[in-house]
Short mmCIF file of C-alpha atoms in Angstrom, two decimals:
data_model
loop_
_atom_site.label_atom_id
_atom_site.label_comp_id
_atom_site.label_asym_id
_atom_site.label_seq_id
_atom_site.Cartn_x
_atom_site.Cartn_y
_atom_site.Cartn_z
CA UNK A 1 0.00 0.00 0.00
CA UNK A 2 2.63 2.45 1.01
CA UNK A 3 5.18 1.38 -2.01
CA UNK A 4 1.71 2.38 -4.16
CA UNK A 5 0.88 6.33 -2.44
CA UNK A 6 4.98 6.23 -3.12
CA UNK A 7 4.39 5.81 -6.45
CA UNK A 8 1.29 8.05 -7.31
CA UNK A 9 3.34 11.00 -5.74
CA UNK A 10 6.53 10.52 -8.06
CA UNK A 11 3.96 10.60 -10.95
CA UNK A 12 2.54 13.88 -10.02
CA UNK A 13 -0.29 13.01 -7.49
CA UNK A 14 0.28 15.41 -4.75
CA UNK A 15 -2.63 14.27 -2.45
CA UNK A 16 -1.61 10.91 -2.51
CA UNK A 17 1.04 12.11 0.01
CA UNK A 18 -1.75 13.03 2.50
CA UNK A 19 -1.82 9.07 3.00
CA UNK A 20 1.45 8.72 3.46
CA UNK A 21 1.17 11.36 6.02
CA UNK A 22 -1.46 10.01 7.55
CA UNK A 23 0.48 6.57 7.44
CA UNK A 24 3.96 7.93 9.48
CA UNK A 25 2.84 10.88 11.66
CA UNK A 26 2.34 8.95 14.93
CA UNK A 27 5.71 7.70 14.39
CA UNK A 28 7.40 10.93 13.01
CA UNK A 29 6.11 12.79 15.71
CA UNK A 30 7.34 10.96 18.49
CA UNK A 31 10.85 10.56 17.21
CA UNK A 32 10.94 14.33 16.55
CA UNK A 33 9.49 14.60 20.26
CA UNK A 34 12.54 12.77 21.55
CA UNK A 35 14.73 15.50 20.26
CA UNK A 36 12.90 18.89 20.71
CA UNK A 37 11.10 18.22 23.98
CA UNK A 38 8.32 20.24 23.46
CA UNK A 39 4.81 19.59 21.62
CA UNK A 40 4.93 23.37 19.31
CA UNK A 41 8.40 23.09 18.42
CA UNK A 42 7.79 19.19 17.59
CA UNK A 43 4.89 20.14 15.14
CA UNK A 44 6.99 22.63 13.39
CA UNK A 45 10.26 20.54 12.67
CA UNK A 46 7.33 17.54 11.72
CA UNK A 47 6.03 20.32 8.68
CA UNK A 48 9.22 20.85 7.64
CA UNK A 49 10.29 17.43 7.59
CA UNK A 50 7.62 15.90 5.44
CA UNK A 51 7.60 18.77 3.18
CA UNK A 52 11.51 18.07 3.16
CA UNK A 53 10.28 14.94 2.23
CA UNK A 54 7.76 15.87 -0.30
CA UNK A 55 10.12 17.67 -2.10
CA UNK A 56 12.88 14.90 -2.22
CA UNK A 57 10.85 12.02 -2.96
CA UNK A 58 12.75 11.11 -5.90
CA UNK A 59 16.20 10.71 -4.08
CA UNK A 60 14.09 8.10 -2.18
CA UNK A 61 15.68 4.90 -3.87
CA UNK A 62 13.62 2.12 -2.06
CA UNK A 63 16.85 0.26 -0.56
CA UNK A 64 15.48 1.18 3.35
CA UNK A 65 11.85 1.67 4.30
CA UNK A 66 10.38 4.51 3.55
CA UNK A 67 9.85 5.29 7.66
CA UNK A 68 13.54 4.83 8.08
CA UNK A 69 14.10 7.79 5.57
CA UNK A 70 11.58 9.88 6.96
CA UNK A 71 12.90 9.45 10.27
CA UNK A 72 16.09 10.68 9.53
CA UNK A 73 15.14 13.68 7.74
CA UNK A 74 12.70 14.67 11.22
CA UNK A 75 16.21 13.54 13.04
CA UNK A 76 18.05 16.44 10.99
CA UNK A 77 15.30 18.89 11.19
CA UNK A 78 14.95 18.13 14.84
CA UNK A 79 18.91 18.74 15.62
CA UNK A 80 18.85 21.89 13.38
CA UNK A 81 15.97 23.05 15.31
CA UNK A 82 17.58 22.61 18.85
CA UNK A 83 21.05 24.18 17.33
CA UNK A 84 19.53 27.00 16.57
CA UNK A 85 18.29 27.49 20.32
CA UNK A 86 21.54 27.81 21.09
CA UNK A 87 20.82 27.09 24.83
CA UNK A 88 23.57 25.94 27.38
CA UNK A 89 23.14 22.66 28.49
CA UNK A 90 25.67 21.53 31.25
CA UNK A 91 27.10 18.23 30.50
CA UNK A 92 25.09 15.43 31.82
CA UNK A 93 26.67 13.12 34.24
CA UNK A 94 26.19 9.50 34.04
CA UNK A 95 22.91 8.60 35.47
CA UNK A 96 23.60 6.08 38.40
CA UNK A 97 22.08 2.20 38.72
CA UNK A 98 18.68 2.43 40.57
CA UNK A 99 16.80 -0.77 41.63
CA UNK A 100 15.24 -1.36 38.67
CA UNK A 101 12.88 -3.88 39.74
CA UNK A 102 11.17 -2.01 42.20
CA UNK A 103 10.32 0.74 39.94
CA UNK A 104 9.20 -1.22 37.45
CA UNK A 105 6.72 -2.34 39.89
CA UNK A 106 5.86 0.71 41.23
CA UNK A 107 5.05 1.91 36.95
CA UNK A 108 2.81 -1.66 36.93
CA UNK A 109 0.76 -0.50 39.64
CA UNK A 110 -0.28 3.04 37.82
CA UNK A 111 -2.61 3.65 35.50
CA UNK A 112 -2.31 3.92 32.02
CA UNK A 113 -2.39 7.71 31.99
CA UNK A 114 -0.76 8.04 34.87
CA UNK A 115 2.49 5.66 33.62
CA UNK A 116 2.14 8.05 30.16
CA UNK A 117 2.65 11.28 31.85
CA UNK A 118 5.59 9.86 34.03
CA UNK A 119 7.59 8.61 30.99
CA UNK A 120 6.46 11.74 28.81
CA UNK A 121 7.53 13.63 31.93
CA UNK A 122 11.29 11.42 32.45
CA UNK A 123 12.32 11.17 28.27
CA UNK A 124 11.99 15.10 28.42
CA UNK A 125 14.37 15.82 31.25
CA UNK A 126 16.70 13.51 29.26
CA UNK A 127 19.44 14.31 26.80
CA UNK A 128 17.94 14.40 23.49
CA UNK A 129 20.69 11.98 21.88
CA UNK A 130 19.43 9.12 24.64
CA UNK A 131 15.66 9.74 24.38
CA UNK A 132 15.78 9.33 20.55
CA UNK A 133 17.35 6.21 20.44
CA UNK A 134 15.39 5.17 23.47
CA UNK A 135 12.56 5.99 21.40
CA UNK A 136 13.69 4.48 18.38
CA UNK A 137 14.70 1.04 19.84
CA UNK A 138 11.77 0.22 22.28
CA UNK A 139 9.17 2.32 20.50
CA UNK A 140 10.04 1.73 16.82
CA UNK A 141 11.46 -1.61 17.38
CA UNK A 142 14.59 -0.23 14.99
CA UNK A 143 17.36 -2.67 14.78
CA UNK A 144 20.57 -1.19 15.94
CA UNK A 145 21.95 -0.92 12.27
CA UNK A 146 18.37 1.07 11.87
CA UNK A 147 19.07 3.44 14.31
CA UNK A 148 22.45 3.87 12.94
CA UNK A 149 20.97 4.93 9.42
CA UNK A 150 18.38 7.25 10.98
CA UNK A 151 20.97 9.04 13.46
CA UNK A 152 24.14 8.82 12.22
CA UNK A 153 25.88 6.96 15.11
CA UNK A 154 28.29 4.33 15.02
CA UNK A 155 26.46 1.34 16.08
CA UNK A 156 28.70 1.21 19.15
CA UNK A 157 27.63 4.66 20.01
CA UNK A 158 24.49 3.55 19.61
CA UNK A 159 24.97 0.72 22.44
CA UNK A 160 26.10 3.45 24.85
CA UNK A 161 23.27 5.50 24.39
CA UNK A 162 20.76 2.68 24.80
CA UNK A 163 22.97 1.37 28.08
CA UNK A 164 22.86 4.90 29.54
CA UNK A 165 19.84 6.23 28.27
CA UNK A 166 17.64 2.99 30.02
CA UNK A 167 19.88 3.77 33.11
CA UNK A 168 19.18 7.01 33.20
CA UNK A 169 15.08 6.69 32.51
CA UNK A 170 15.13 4.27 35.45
CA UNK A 171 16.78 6.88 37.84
CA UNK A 172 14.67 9.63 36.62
CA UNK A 173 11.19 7.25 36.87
CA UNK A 174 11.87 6.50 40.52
CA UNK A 175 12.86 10.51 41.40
CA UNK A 176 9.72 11.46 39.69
CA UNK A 177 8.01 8.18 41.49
CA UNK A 178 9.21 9.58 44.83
CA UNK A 179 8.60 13.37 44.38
CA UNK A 180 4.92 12.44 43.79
CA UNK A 181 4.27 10.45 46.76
CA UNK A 182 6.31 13.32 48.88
CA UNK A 183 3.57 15.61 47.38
CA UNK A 184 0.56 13.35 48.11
CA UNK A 185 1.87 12.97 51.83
CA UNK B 1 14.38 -7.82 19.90
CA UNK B 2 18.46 -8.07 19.39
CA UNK B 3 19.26 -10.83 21.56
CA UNK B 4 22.62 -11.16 19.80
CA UNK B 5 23.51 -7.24 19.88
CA UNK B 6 24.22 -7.72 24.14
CA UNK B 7 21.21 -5.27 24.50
CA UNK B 8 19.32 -5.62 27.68
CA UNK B 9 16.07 -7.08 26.28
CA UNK B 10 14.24 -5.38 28.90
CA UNK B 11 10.41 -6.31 27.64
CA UNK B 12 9.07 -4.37 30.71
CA UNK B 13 10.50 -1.07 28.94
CA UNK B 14 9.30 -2.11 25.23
CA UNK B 15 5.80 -2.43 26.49
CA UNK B 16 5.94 0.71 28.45
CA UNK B 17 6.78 2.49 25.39
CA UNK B 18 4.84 0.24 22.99
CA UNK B 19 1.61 0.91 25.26
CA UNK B 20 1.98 4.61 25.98
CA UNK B 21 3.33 5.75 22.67
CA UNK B 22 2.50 9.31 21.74
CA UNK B 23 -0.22 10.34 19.14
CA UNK B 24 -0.01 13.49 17.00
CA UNK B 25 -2.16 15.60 19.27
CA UNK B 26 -2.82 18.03 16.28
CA UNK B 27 -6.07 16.78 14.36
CA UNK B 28 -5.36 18.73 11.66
CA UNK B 29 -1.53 18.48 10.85
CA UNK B 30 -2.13 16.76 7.36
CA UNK B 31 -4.68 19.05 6.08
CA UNK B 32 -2.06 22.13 7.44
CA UNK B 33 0.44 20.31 5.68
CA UNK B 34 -1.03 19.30 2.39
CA UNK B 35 -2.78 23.52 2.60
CA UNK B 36 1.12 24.36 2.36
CA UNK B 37 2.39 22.55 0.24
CA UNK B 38 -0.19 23.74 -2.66
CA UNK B 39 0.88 27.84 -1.42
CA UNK B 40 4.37 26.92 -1.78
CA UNK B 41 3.77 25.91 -5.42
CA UNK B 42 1.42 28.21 -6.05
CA UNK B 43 3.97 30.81 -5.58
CA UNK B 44 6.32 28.67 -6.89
CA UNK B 45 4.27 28.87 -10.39
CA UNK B 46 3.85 32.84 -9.96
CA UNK B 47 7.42 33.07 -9.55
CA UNK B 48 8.76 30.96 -12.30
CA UNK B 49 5.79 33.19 -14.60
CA UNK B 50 7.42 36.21 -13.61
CA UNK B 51 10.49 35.22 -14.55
CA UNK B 52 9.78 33.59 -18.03
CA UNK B 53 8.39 37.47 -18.47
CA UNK B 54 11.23 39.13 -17.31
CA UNK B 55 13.18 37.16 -19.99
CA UNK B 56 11.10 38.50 -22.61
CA UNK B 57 11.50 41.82 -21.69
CA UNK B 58 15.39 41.50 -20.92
CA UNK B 59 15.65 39.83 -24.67
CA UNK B 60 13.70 42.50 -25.93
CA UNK B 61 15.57 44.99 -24.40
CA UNK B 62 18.73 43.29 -25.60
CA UNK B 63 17.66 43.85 -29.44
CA UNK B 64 16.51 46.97 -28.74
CA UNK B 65 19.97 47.89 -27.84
CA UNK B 66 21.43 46.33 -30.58
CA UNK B 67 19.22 48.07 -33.05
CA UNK B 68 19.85 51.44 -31.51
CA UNK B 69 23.60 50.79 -31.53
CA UNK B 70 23.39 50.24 -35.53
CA UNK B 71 21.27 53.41 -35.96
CA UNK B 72 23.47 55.40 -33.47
CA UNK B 73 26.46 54.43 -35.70
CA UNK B 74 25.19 55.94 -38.59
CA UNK B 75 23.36 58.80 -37.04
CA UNK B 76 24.32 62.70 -37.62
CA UNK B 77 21.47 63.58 -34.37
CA UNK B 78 23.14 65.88 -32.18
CA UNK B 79 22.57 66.13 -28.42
CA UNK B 80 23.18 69.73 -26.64
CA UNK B 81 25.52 69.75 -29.63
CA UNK B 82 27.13 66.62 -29.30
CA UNK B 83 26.90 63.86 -32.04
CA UNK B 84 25.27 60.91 -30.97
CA UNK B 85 28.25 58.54 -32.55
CA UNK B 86 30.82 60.04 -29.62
CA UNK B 87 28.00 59.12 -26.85
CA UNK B 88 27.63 55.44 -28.36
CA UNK B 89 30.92 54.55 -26.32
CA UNK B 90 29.78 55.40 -23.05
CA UNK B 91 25.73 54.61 -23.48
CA UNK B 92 27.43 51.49 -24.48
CA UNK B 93 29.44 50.61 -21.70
CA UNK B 94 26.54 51.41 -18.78
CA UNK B 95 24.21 49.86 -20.67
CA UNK B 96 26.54 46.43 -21.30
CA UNK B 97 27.50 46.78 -17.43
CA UNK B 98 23.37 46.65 -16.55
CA UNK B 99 23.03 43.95 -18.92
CA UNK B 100 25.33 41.67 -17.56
CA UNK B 101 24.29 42.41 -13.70
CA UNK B 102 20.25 41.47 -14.42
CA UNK B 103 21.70 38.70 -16.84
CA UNK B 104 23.52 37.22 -13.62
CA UNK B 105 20.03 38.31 -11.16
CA UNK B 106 17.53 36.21 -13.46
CA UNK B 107 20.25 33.24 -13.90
CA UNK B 108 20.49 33.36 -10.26
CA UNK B 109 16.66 33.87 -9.69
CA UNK B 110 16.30 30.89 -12.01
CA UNK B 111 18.10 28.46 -10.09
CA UNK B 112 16.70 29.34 -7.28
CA UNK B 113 13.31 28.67 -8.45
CA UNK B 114 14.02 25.34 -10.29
#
């Protein structure tokens, strides 16, 4: 179905994109989430990225999925976007081992909303490099050589980001675990 | 899963993401998106008509030169007394110079608009 809207758009059927659209915006948007952090800024590096997109369909040469493309163009737009802020950000230290089991209990026993908003709440107070590829292993199921075609890293890189980037969710689930209950009681 | 990449398989965290993965909270992105897409080549079409017109006028204006520089050579008009054969040279050299610099402008204009 996809490899067909792909088609109709190289042979001059714009609205056959809206499909495609329609297909890969869940997706797109959370991986451009992962970078930018916030919901306005996300939308706007999402426009420019499909239009990006749009407008360089024919360089798409069907070797990769279509998604995986896609993904890196948001991944570009996304890093251009947060360049451009030009914000400090102190260097993050390495997140230390917390007892994973018991938070991972403690997540179980919320609700569904409830266990959104905490990890919606955790991936943005992480670095952007660790939340992507957080997002694009457990979320989009990439493989690792995946990820490596959407961001850029060396696979090995790659490894390192996953092994401190689950670390790091872990520690910042159980402060954000704990700072609740203090605020209940 | 990559069992054989030495990544912690940790299922509890690929269900938390696979079951609380965000939506595009914006109903109306693709109808936004597709609405810009048509104004960007809608301009895109103005543009590029603008341009094949300012062509025109730049080859017209290039044979209009050329056919005043034959009758200027030939001429015996005088202007505040001088002869329009001794202003050819200078006429001619303006003229070339603002030539070439909108020759360069549309080339550039035309590549950008490609």
């Amino acid at each position: 179905m996809e490899e067909q809207y792909l088609q109709q758009v190289l042979n001059g059927n714009k609205e056959a994109f809206r499909h495609l659209v329609e297909m890969h915006q869940d997706e797109a948007w959370a991986v451009a989430l992962s970078v930018v952090k916030d919901e306005f800024a996300a939308r706007d590096v999402l426009q420019e990225s499909f239009i990006k997109a749009f407008r360089n369909l024919k360089s798409f040469k069907f070797k990769s999925k279509f998604s995986t493309w896609l993904h890196r163009i948001v991944v570009n737009e996304a890093l251009k976007h947060i360049n451009k802020q030009k914000h400090h950000r102190p260097a993050e230290k390495n997140p230390e081992e917390p007892e994973q089991n018991e938070i991972k209990d403690a997540i179980d026993l919320l609700k569904q909303e409830d266990q959104k908003y905490f990890l919606d709440m955790a991936l943005k107070q992480m670095p952007a490099a660790e939340s992507l590829v957080l997002t694009l292993f457990y979320l989009e199921e990439n493989s690792l050589e995946e990820i490596q075609g959407v961001t850029g890293y060396s696979v090995a890189k790659v490894k390192v980001l996953l092994h401190r980037g689950r670390k790091r969710l872990y520690m910042l689930l159980k402060l954000l675990l704990n700072r609740d209950i203090k605020t209940l009681y | 899963m990559n069992i054989q990449d030495n990544i912690p398989q940790d299922d509890h965290l690929h269900k938390l993401f696979r079951e609380n993965a965000p939506k595009m909270p914006f109903p109306d992105f693709a109808d936004q998106l597709m609405e810009k897409i048509s104004a960007e080549d809608e301009a895109k079409e103005k543009v590029t008509s603008n341009l094949r017109l300012s062509w025109i006028f730049y080859i017209l204006g290039v044979l209009s030169g050329i056919a005043f520089t034959l009758f200027a050579g030939n001429s015996t008009i005088e202007i505040y007394n001088i002869s329009l054969q001794k202003l050819l040279l200078p006429m001619l050299a303006v003229a070339s110079f603002v030539f070439i610099i909108i020759f360069e402008k549309l080339v550039k204009a035309g590549k950008k608009y490609h």
